[in-house]
PDB file of C-alpha atoms and ligand atoms in Angstrom:
ATOM      1  CA  MET A 397     196.567-114.078   7.171  1.00  0.00           C
ATOM      2  CA  ALA A 398     198.429-112.331  10.023  1.00  0.00           C
ATOM      3  CA  PHE A 399     198.366-114.268  13.255  1.00  0.00           C
ATOM      4  CA  SER A 400     196.745-112.278  16.067  1.00  0.00           C
ATOM      5  CA  LEU A 401     197.538-112.760  19.741  1.00  0.00           C
ATOM      6  CA  ASP A 402     194.073-111.631  20.753  1.00  0.00           C
ATOM      7  CA  ASN A 403     192.148-114.743  19.778  1.00  0.00           C
ATOM      8  CA  ILE A 404     194.578-117.233  21.322  1.00  0.00           C
ATOM      9  CA  VAL A 405     194.279-118.645  24.823  1.00  0.00           C
ATOM     10  CA  PHE A 406     197.753-119.271  26.240  1.00  0.00           C
ATOM     11  CA  TRP A 407     197.228-122.494  28.133  1.00  0.00           C
ATOM     12  CA  GLY A 408     199.520-125.539  28.279  1.00  0.00           C
ATOM     13  CA  ARG A 409     199.320-129.067  29.600  1.00  0.00           C
ATOM     14  CA  SER A 410     201.895-131.173  31.425  1.00  0.00           C
ATOM     15  CA  PHE A 411     204.104-133.983  30.119  1.00  0.00           C
ATOM     16  CA  ASP A 412     202.054-136.593  32.043  1.00  0.00           C
ATOM     17  CA  GLU A 413     198.851-135.286  30.472  1.00  0.00           C
ATOM     18  CA  TYR A 414     200.365-135.593  26.965  1.00  0.00           C
ATOM     19  CA  VAL A 415     201.494-139.173  27.665  1.00  0.00           C
ATOM     20  CA  ALA A 416     197.953-140.093  28.781  1.00  0.00           C
ATOM     21  CA  MET A 417     196.063-138.114  26.079  1.00  0.00           C
ATOM     22  CA  PHE A 418     198.040-139.862  23.336  1.00  0.00           C
ATOM     23  CA  ASN A 419     198.325-143.231  25.114  1.00  0.00           C
ATOM     24  CA  MET A 420     202.082-143.136  24.571  1.00  0.00           C
ATOM     25  CA  SER A 421     204.362-146.095  25.301  1.00  0.00           C
ATOM     26  CA  GLU A 422     208.089-145.968  26.096  1.00  0.00           C
ATOM     27  CA  MET A 423     208.655-146.921  22.449  1.00  0.00           C
ATOM     28  CA  ASP A 424     206.538-143.967  21.273  1.00  0.00           C
ATOM     29  CA  LEU A 425     208.547-141.617  23.498  1.00  0.00           C
ATOM     30  CA  GLY A 426     211.750-142.843  21.819  1.00  0.00           C
ATOM     31  CA  LYS A 427     210.552-141.713  18.348  1.00  0.00           C
ATOM     32  CA  ARG A 428     211.283-138.375  16.676  1.00  0.00           C
ATOM     33  CA  ILE A 429     208.197-136.470  17.805  1.00  0.00           C
ATOM     34  CA  LEU A 430     206.535-133.372  16.369  1.00  0.00           C
ATOM     35  CA  GLY A 431     204.141-131.500  18.683  1.00  0.00           C
ATOM     36  CA  VAL A 432     201.737-129.372  16.650  1.00  0.00           C
ATOM     37  CA  GLY A 433     200.142-126.374  18.357  1.00  0.00           C
ATOM     38  CA  ASP A 434     202.046-127.130  21.574  1.00  0.00           C
ATOM     39  CA  GLY A 435     201.821-123.525  22.779  1.00  0.00           C
ATOM     40  CA  PRO A 436     203.119-123.193  26.356  1.00  0.00           C
ATOM     41  CA  ALA A 437     202.793-126.933  27.155  1.00  0.00           C
ATOM     42  CA  ALA A 438     205.607-128.656  29.062  1.00  0.00           C
ATOM     43  CA  PHE A 439     205.805-131.756  26.842  1.00  0.00           C
ATOM     44  CA  ASN A 440     208.798-130.570  24.818  1.00  0.00           C
ATOM     45  CA  ALA A 441     210.736-129.303  27.866  1.00  0.00           C
ATOM     46  CA  ALA A 442     210.257-132.526  29.837  1.00  0.00           C
ATOM     47  CA  LEU A 443     210.942-134.925  26.964  1.00  0.00           C
ATOM     48  CA  ALA A 444     214.037-132.996  25.830  1.00  0.00           C
ATOM     49  CA  ARG A 445     215.350-133.104  29.429  1.00  0.00           C
ATOM     50  CA  ALA A 446     214.853-136.885  29.415  1.00  0.00           C
ATOM     51  CA  GLY A 447     216.915-137.172  26.211  1.00  0.00           C
ATOM     52  CA  GLY A 448     214.014-137.447  23.720  1.00  0.00           C
ATOM     53  CA  HIS A 449     213.910-136.024  20.172  1.00  0.00           C
ATOM     54  CA  VAL A 450     211.109-133.495  20.084  1.00  0.00           C
ATOM     55  CA  THR A 451     210.201-130.430  18.025  1.00  0.00           C
ATOM     56  CA  SER A 452     207.179-128.201  18.669  1.00  0.00           C
ATOM     57  CA  ILE A 453     205.542-125.821  16.236  1.00  0.00           C
ATOM     58  CA  ASP A 454     203.126-123.059  17.105  1.00  0.00           C
ATOM     59  CA  PRO A 455     202.551-119.535  15.747  1.00  0.00           C
ATOM     60  CA  ILE A 456     203.144-118.128  19.252  1.00  0.00           C
ATOM     61  CA  TYR A 457     206.838-119.043  18.984  1.00  0.00           C
ATOM     62  CA  GLN A 458     207.342-115.904  16.887  1.00  0.00           C
ATOM     63  CA  PHE A 459     206.981-113.976  20.184  1.00  0.00           C
ATOM     64  CA  SER A 460     209.516-113.298  22.934  1.00  0.00           C
ATOM     65  CA  ALA A 461     209.439-115.142  26.280  1.00  0.00           C
ATOM     66  CA  GLY A 462     208.393-111.867  27.971  1.00  0.00           C
ATOM     67  CA  LYS A 463     205.390-111.408  25.696  1.00  0.00           C
ATOM     68  CA  ILE A 464     204.317-115.062  26.053  1.00  0.00           C
ATOM     69  CA  ARG A 465     204.688-114.812  29.863  1.00  0.00           C
ATOM     70  CA  SER A 466     202.415-111.792  30.064  1.00  0.00           C
ATOM     71  CA  ARG A 467     199.789-113.475  27.827  1.00  0.00           C
ATOM     72  CA  ILE A 468     199.935-116.606  29.999  1.00  0.00           C
ATOM     73  CA  ASN A 469     199.141-114.476  33.064  1.00  0.00           C
ATOM     74  CA  ILE A 470     196.137-112.914  31.317  1.00  0.00           C
ATOM     75  CA  SER A 471     194.875-116.290  30.010  1.00  0.00           C
ATOM     76  CA  TYR A 472     195.374-117.958  33.405  1.00  0.00           C
ATOM     77  CA  HIS A 473     192.836-115.725  35.167  1.00  0.00           C
ATOM     78  CA  MET A 474     190.409-115.891  32.241  1.00  0.00           C
ATOM     79  CA  VAL A 475     190.497-119.685  31.965  1.00  0.00           C
ATOM     80  CA  MET A 476     190.304-120.292  35.717  1.00  0.00           C
ATOM     81  CA  GLU A 477     187.236-118.049  35.934  1.00  0.00           C
ATOM     82  CA  GLN A 478     185.572-120.028  33.133  1.00  0.00           C
ATOM     83  CA  ILE A 479     186.420-123.314  34.851  1.00  0.00           C
ATOM     84  CA  TYR A 480     184.928-122.127  38.170  1.00  0.00           C
ATOM     85  CA  LYS A 481     181.740-121.193  36.295  1.00  0.00           C
ATOM     86  CA  ASN A 482     181.521-124.436  34.310  1.00  0.00           C
ATOM     87  CA  SER A 483     183.136-126.964  36.645  1.00  0.00           C
ATOM     88  CA  SER A 484     180.477-129.637  35.941  1.00  0.00           C
ATOM     89  CA  GLU A 485     181.763-129.882  32.338  1.00  0.00           C
ATOM     90  CA  PHE A 486     184.978-131.480  33.612  1.00  0.00           C
ATOM     91  CA  VAL A 487     185.906-134.819  35.151  1.00  0.00           C
ATOM     92  CA  TRP A 488     187.681-134.199  38.471  1.00  0.00           C
ATOM     93  CA  ARG A 489     189.449-137.559  38.767  1.00  0.00           C
ATOM     94  CA  ARG A 490     193.072-137.280  37.559  1.00  0.00           C
ATOM     95  CA  ILE A 491     193.070-133.652  38.714  1.00  0.00           C
ATOM     96  CA  PRO A 492     190.758-133.614  41.773  1.00  0.00           C
ATOM     97  CA  THR A 493     190.137-129.881  42.346  1.00  0.00           C
ATOM     98  CA  ILE A 494     190.119-126.565  40.495  1.00  0.00           C
ATOM     99  CA  GLU A 495     192.982-125.331  42.703  1.00  0.00           C
ATOM    100  CA  GLU A 496     195.066-128.376  41.763  1.00  0.00           C
ATOM    101  CA  LEU A 497     194.274-127.761  38.087  1.00  0.00           C
ATOM    102  CA  GLY A 498     195.572-124.197  38.384  1.00  0.00           C
ATOM    103  CA  ARG A 499     198.728-125.459  40.083  1.00  0.00           C
ATOM    104  CA  VAL A 500     199.428-128.258  37.566  1.00  0.00           C
ATOM    105  CA  ARG A 501     198.833-126.075  34.509  1.00  0.00           C
ATOM    106  CA  MET A 502     200.852-123.105  35.830  1.00  0.00           C
ATOM    107  CA  GLU A 503     203.722-125.441  36.749  1.00  0.00           C
ATOM    108  CA  ALA A 504     203.660-126.826  33.179  1.00  0.00           C
ATOM    109  CA  MET A 505     203.642-123.332  31.636  1.00  0.00           C
ATOM    110  CA  LEU A 506     206.503-122.144  33.886  1.00  0.00           C
ATOM    111  CA  ASP A 507     208.482-125.224  32.854  1.00  0.00           C
ATOM    112  CA  PHE A 508     207.869-124.248  29.209  1.00  0.00           C
ATOM    113  CA  LEU A 509     208.949-120.647  29.873  1.00  0.00           C
ATOM    114  CA  ASP A 510     212.206-121.776  31.546  1.00  0.00           C
ATOM    115  CA  ASP A 511     212.993-124.026  28.596  1.00  0.00           C
ATOM    116  CA  TYR A 512     211.849-121.684  25.815  1.00  0.00           C
ATOM    117  CA  PRO A 513     215.089-119.648  25.254  1.00  0.00           C
ATOM    118  CA  SER A 514     217.327-122.729  24.981  1.00  0.00           C
ATOM    119  CA  GLY A 515     214.680-124.632  23.025  1.00  0.00           C
ATOM    120  CA  LEU A 516     214.486-121.800  20.475  1.00  0.00           C
ATOM    121  CA  LYS A 517     218.279-121.856  20.036  1.00  0.00           C
ATOM    122  CA  GLU A 518     218.248-125.646  19.625  1.00  0.00           C
ATOM    123  CA  GLY A 519     215.441-125.454  17.055  1.00  0.00           C
ATOM    124  CA  ARG A 520     212.997-127.358  19.303  1.00  0.00           C
ATOM    125  CA  TYR A 521     210.447-124.512  19.161  1.00  0.00           C
ATOM    126  CA  ILE A 522     209.631-123.335  15.639  1.00  0.00           C
ATOM    127  CA  ALA A 523     207.137-120.632  14.667  1.00  0.00           C
ATOM    128  CA  ALA A 524     204.937-122.328  12.053  1.00  0.00           C
ATOM    129  CA  GLN A 525     201.307-123.251  11.619  1.00  0.00           C
ATOM    130  CA  LEU A 526     198.947-125.699  10.001  1.00  0.00           C
ATOM    131  CA  PRO A 527     197.969-126.418   7.321  1.00  0.00           C
ATOM    132  CA  ALA A 528     201.521-126.199   5.839  1.00  0.00           C
ATOM    133  CA  LEU A 529     204.619-127.220   7.803  1.00  0.00           C
ATOM    134  CA  PRO A 530     208.291-126.455   7.058  1.00  0.00           C
ATOM    135  CA  PHE A 531     209.538-130.057   7.169  1.00  0.00           C
ATOM    136  CA  LYS A 532     210.528-132.702   4.620  1.00  0.00           C
ATOM    137  CA  ASN A 533     208.421-135.826   4.204  1.00  0.00           C
ATOM    138  CA  ARG A 534     208.853-138.392   6.983  1.00  0.00           C
ATOM    139  CA  SER A 535     211.000-136.141   9.194  1.00  0.00           C
ATOM    140  CA  PHE A 536     209.239-137.525  12.294  1.00  0.00           C
ATOM    141  CA  GLY A 537     208.000-140.873  13.577  1.00  0.00           C
ATOM    142  CA  LEU A 538     205.005-139.367  15.351  1.00  0.00           C
ATOM    143  CA  ALA A 539     203.046-136.093  15.089  1.00  0.00           C
ATOM    144  CA  LEU A 540     200.833-135.117  18.047  1.00  0.00           C
ATOM    145  CA  CYS A 541     198.148-132.463  18.001  1.00  0.00           C
ATOM    146  CA  SER A 542     196.455-131.639  21.303  1.00  0.00           C
ATOM    147  CA  HIS A 543     193.480-129.307  21.785  1.00  0.00           C
ATOM    148  CA  LEU A 544     193.495-127.650  18.369  1.00  0.00           C
ATOM    149  CA  LEU A 545     192.064-129.795  15.541  1.00  0.00           C
ATOM    150  CA  PHE A 546     188.469-130.949  16.150  1.00  0.00           C
ATOM    151  CA  LEU A 547     188.217-128.899  19.377  1.00  0.00           C
ATOM    152  CA  TYR A 548     187.912-125.655  17.395  1.00  0.00           C
ATOM    153  CA  SER A 549     185.549-127.091  14.763  1.00  0.00           C
ATOM    154  CA  ASP A 550     183.504-123.924  14.885  1.00  0.00           C
ATOM    155  CA  ASN A 551     186.476-121.901  13.581  1.00  0.00           C
ATOM    156  CA  LEU A 552     188.372-124.463  11.485  1.00  0.00           C
ATOM    157  CA  SER A 553     186.645-125.979   8.429  1.00  0.00           C
ATOM    158  CA  ALA A 554     186.498-129.634   7.415  1.00  0.00           C
ATOM    159  CA  ASP A 555     188.808-128.813   4.476  1.00  0.00           C
ATOM    160  CA  PHE A 556     191.323-127.255   6.873  1.00  0.00           C
ATOM    161  CA  HIS A 557     191.219-130.434   8.974  1.00  0.00           C
ATOM    162  CA  VAL A 558     191.762-132.758   5.988  1.00  0.00           C
ATOM    163  CA  GLN A 559     194.601-130.658   4.595  1.00  0.00           C
ATOM    164  CA  SER A 560     196.242-130.356   8.034  1.00  0.00           C
ATOM    165  CA  ILE A 561     196.017-134.063   8.859  1.00  0.00           C
ATOM    166  CA  MET A 562     197.410-135.014   5.436  1.00  0.00           C
ATOM    167  CA  GLU A 563     200.277-132.616   6.120  1.00  0.00           C
ATOM    168  CA  LEU A 564     200.896-134.265   9.507  1.00  0.00           C
ATOM    169  CA  CYS A 565     200.980-137.655   7.766  1.00  0.00           C
ATOM    170  CA  SER A 566     203.470-136.355   5.193  1.00  0.00           C
ATOM    171  CA  VAL A 567     205.978-135.086   7.728  1.00  0.00           C
ATOM    172  CA  ALA A 568     205.439-137.989  10.167  1.00  0.00           C
ATOM    173  CA  THR A 569     204.809-141.715   9.840  1.00  0.00           C
ATOM    174  CA  GLU A 570     201.816-141.493  12.166  1.00  0.00           C
ATOM    175  CA  ALA A 571     199.579-138.702  13.501  1.00  0.00           C
ATOM    176  CA  ARG A 572     197.550-138.679  16.724  1.00  0.00           C
ATOM    177  CA  ILE A 573     194.935-136.041  17.490  1.00  0.00           C
ATOM    178  CA  PHE A 574     193.177-135.432  20.828  1.00  0.00           C
ATOM    179  CA  PRO A 575     190.374-134.746  21.745  1.00  0.00           C
ATOM    180  CA  LEU A 576     187.663-135.546  19.176  1.00  0.00           C
ATOM    181  CA  ILE A 577     185.019-133.339  20.776  1.00  0.00           C
ATOM    182  CA  GLU A 578     184.493-129.672  20.027  1.00  0.00           C
ATOM    183  CA  LEU A 579     183.856-126.842  22.484  1.00  0.00           C
ATOM    184  CA  GLY A 580     180.477-127.532  24.092  1.00  0.00           C
ATOM    185  CA  LEU A 581     181.406-131.212  24.660  1.00  0.00           C
ATOM    186  CA  LYS A 582     179.765-132.510  21.452  1.00  0.00           C
ATOM    187  CA  LYS A 583     181.497-134.891  19.064  1.00  0.00           C
ATOM    188  CA  SER A 584     183.246-132.693  16.453  1.00  0.00           C
ATOM    189  CA  ARG A 585     180.878-131.827  13.606  1.00  0.00           C
ATOM    190  CA  HIS A 586     183.744-132.589  11.159  1.00  0.00           C
ATOM    191  CA  LEU A 587     184.917-135.932  12.522  1.00  0.00           C
ATOM    192  CA  ASP A 588     182.940-138.363  10.311  1.00  0.00           C
ATOM    193  CA  LEU A 589     183.478-136.379   7.114  1.00  0.00           C
ATOM    194  CA  VAL A 590     187.189-135.847   7.777  1.00  0.00           C
ATOM    195  CA  MET A 591     187.738-139.554   8.499  1.00  0.00           C
ATOM    196  CA  ALA A 592     185.836-140.523   5.334  1.00  0.00           C
ATOM    197  CA  ARG A 593     187.891-138.115   3.196  1.00  0.00           C
ATOM    198  CA  LEU A 594     191.146-139.372   4.678  1.00  0.00           C
ATOM    199  CA  ARG A 595     190.157-142.998   4.015  1.00  0.00           C
ATOM    200  CA  ASN A 596     189.124-142.028   0.492  1.00  0.00           C
ATOM    201  CA  ASN A 597     192.641-140.685   0.019  1.00  0.00           C
ATOM    202  CA  GLY A 598     194.201-143.987   1.106  1.00  0.00           C
ATOM    203  CA  PHE A 599     194.883-143.183   4.777  1.00  0.00           C
ATOM    204  CA  GLU A 600     194.098-145.519   7.653  1.00  0.00           C
ATOM    205  CA  THR A 601     192.169-143.974  10.533  1.00  0.00           C
ATOM    206  CA  SER A 602     191.115-145.318  13.914  1.00  0.00           C
ATOM    207  CA  MET A 603     189.395-143.767  16.912  1.00  0.00           C
ATOM    208  CA  GLU A 604     190.884-145.103  20.136  1.00  0.00           C
ATOM    209  CA  SER A 605     190.012-144.701  23.814  1.00  0.00           C
ATOM    210  CA  VAL A 606     192.791-143.242  25.958  1.00  0.00           C
ATOM    211  CA  PRO A 607     193.377-143.185  29.743  1.00  0.00           C
ATOM    212  CA  TYR A 608     192.604-139.458  29.975  1.00  0.00           C
ATOM    213  CA  GLU A 609     189.338-137.569  30.283  1.00  0.00           C
ATOM    214  CA  PHE A 610     189.166-134.007  31.548  1.00  0.00           C
ATOM    215  CA  GLN A 611     186.541-132.396  29.319  1.00  0.00           C
ATOM    216  CA  ARG A 612     183.548-134.676  29.850  1.00  0.00           C
ATOM    217  CA  GLY A 613     183.328-137.134  26.928  1.00  0.00           C
ATOM    218  CA  GLY A 614     186.810-136.211  25.631  1.00  0.00           C
ATOM    219  CA  ASP A 615     188.528-139.569  26.075  1.00  0.00           C
ATOM    220  CA  GLN A 616     189.328-140.603  22.508  1.00  0.00           C
ATOM    221  CA  MET A 617     192.126-139.850  20.062  1.00  0.00           C
ATOM    222  CA  LEU A 618     192.300-140.266  16.310  1.00  0.00           C
ATOM    223  CA  ARG A 619     195.249-142.228  14.925  1.00  0.00           C
ATOM    224  CA  VAL A 620     196.036-141.693  11.223  1.00  0.00           C
ATOM    225  CA  THR A 621     198.701-143.355   9.060  1.00  0.00           C
ATOM    226  CA  GLN A 622     199.439-143.306   5.362  1.00  0.00           C
ATOM    227  CA  GLY A 623     198.290-146.926   4.914  1.00  0.00           C
ATOM    228  CA  ASN A 624     201.717-148.476   4.090  1.00  0.00           C
ATOM    229  CA  GLY A 625     202.708-145.413   2.101  1.00  0.00           C
ATOM    230  CA  LYS A 626     199.959-146.092  -0.419  1.00  0.00           C
ATOM    231  CA  SER A 627     197.868-142.980   0.042  1.00  0.00           C
ATOM    232  CA  LYS A 628     196.561-141.820  -3.342  1.00  0.00           C
ATOM    233  CA  SER A 629     198.085-138.364  -3.144  1.00  0.00           C
ATOM    234  CA  GLY A 630     201.315-139.247  -1.329  1.00  0.00           C
ATOM    235  CA  GLY A 631     200.146-136.958   1.433  1.00  0.00           C
ATOM    236  CA  ARG A 632     200.305-133.316   0.522  1.00  0.00           C
ATOM    237  CA  SER A 633     197.550-132.497  -1.980  1.00  0.00           C
ATOM    238  CA  PRO A 634     194.154-133.711  -0.873  1.00  0.00           C
ATOM    239  CA  ASP A 635     191.655-135.229  -3.268  1.00  0.00           C
ATOM    240  CA  PHE A 636     188.389-133.859  -1.951  1.00  0.00           C
TER     241      PHE A 636
HETATM  242  C1  SAM B 635     194.417-124.645  23.356  1.00  0.00           C
HETATM  243  S1  SAM B 635     196.096-124.443  22.938  1.00  0.00           S
HETATM  244  C2  SAM B 635     196.733-126.088  23.229  1.00  0.00           C
HETATM  245  C3  SAM B 635     198.160-126.085  23.679  1.00  0.00           C
HETATM  246  C4  SAM B 635     198.775-127.481  23.888  1.00  0.00           C
HETATM  247  N1  SAM B 635     198.689-128.292  22.710  1.00  0.00           N
HETATM  248  C5  SAM B 635     198.103-128.213  25.009  1.00  0.00           C
HETATM  249  O1  SAM B 635     197.301-129.117  24.758  1.00  0.00           O
HETATM  250  O2  SAM B 635     198.370-127.882  26.164  1.00  0.00           O
HETATM  251  C6  SAM B 635     196.014-124.366  21.139  1.00  0.00           C
HETATM  252  C7  SAM B 635     197.331-123.933  20.505  1.00  0.00           C
HETATM  253  O3  SAM B 635     197.198-124.027  19.081  1.00  0.00           O
HETATM  254  C8  SAM B 635     197.962-122.987  18.500  1.00  0.00           C
HETATM  255  N2  SAM B 635     197.488-122.762  17.108  1.00  0.00           N
HETATM  256  C9  SAM B 635     196.470-121.962  16.688  1.00  0.00           C
HETATM  257  N3  SAM B 635     196.347-122.049  15.343  1.00  0.00           N
HETATM  258  C10 SAM B 635     197.308-122.919  14.914  1.00  0.00           C
HETATM  259  C11 SAM B 635     197.689-123.428  13.630  1.00  0.00           C
HETATM  260  N4  SAM B 635     197.034-123.088  12.509  1.00  0.00           N
HETATM  261  N5  SAM B 635     198.713-124.317  13.569  1.00  0.00           N
HETATM  262  C12 SAM B 635     199.368-124.690  14.696  1.00  0.00           C
HETATM  263  N6  SAM B 635     199.051-124.240  15.944  1.00  0.00           N
HETATM  264  C13 SAM B 635     198.038-123.368  16.046  1.00  0.00           C
HETATM  265  C14 SAM B 635     197.716-121.812  19.430  1.00  0.00           C
HETATM  266  O4  SAM B 635     198.704-120.814  19.289  1.00  0.00           O
HETATM  267  C15 SAM B 635     197.724-122.493  20.797  1.00  0.00           C
HETATM  268  O5  SAM B 635     198.997-122.452  21.387  1.00  0.00           O
END
């Protein structure tokens, strides 16, 4: 299916937000990290600058910096308007005001844009998409997926989630996914079923609280591992 720019919101979080969302330690930050659906987030730029090993995949990386910049400007006004309208759905603690949110997120996206040309050349930004990734098994120590799986449960099926998470656990030793709520602030309709299917396929899953909550009730991540490499399918072909 062709990827369309029209149904994507170009919106990216900061390095500090990633560290908190995924409860990352210094040791975690030293691993080979894959960011899945990183879009215009600043995580890759900041970690690469600090000497980390990080690769991001997202279908938007097929587009030029100019095109991504103009979509960010359109998304910025759209998202900020929505946040003004629905401000009670968010926790204004880490980021105290809507104005500060706009500043922090735009700073992160500008950091991404500055880094994007060199990151493309270095192979840190790769145009690819779930559920199939262009990497060999165990290429990464950690795969992170922020604000894609579970959040868009209305658009992405339970099967898509299982297949995607098994793929993450094939290319990385461990996967972390945040948040576990879907749009509308409800627990994802797929969460229980997806966890049960993963466990049935030999994966270990745990829901863990993290020191980050912006969407009200979104303060947990899912950690998934292959269960000492003993998953029934070896990762890539799910047994539904
Ligand atoms: C809401 S943004 C989140 C960006 C970033 N992870 C963050 O938290 O700031 C969701 C991103 O997922 C990307 N995306 C959409 N479908 C995808 C797929 N099948 N595989 C990987 N990324 C996808 C979009 O292009 C978009 O950049």
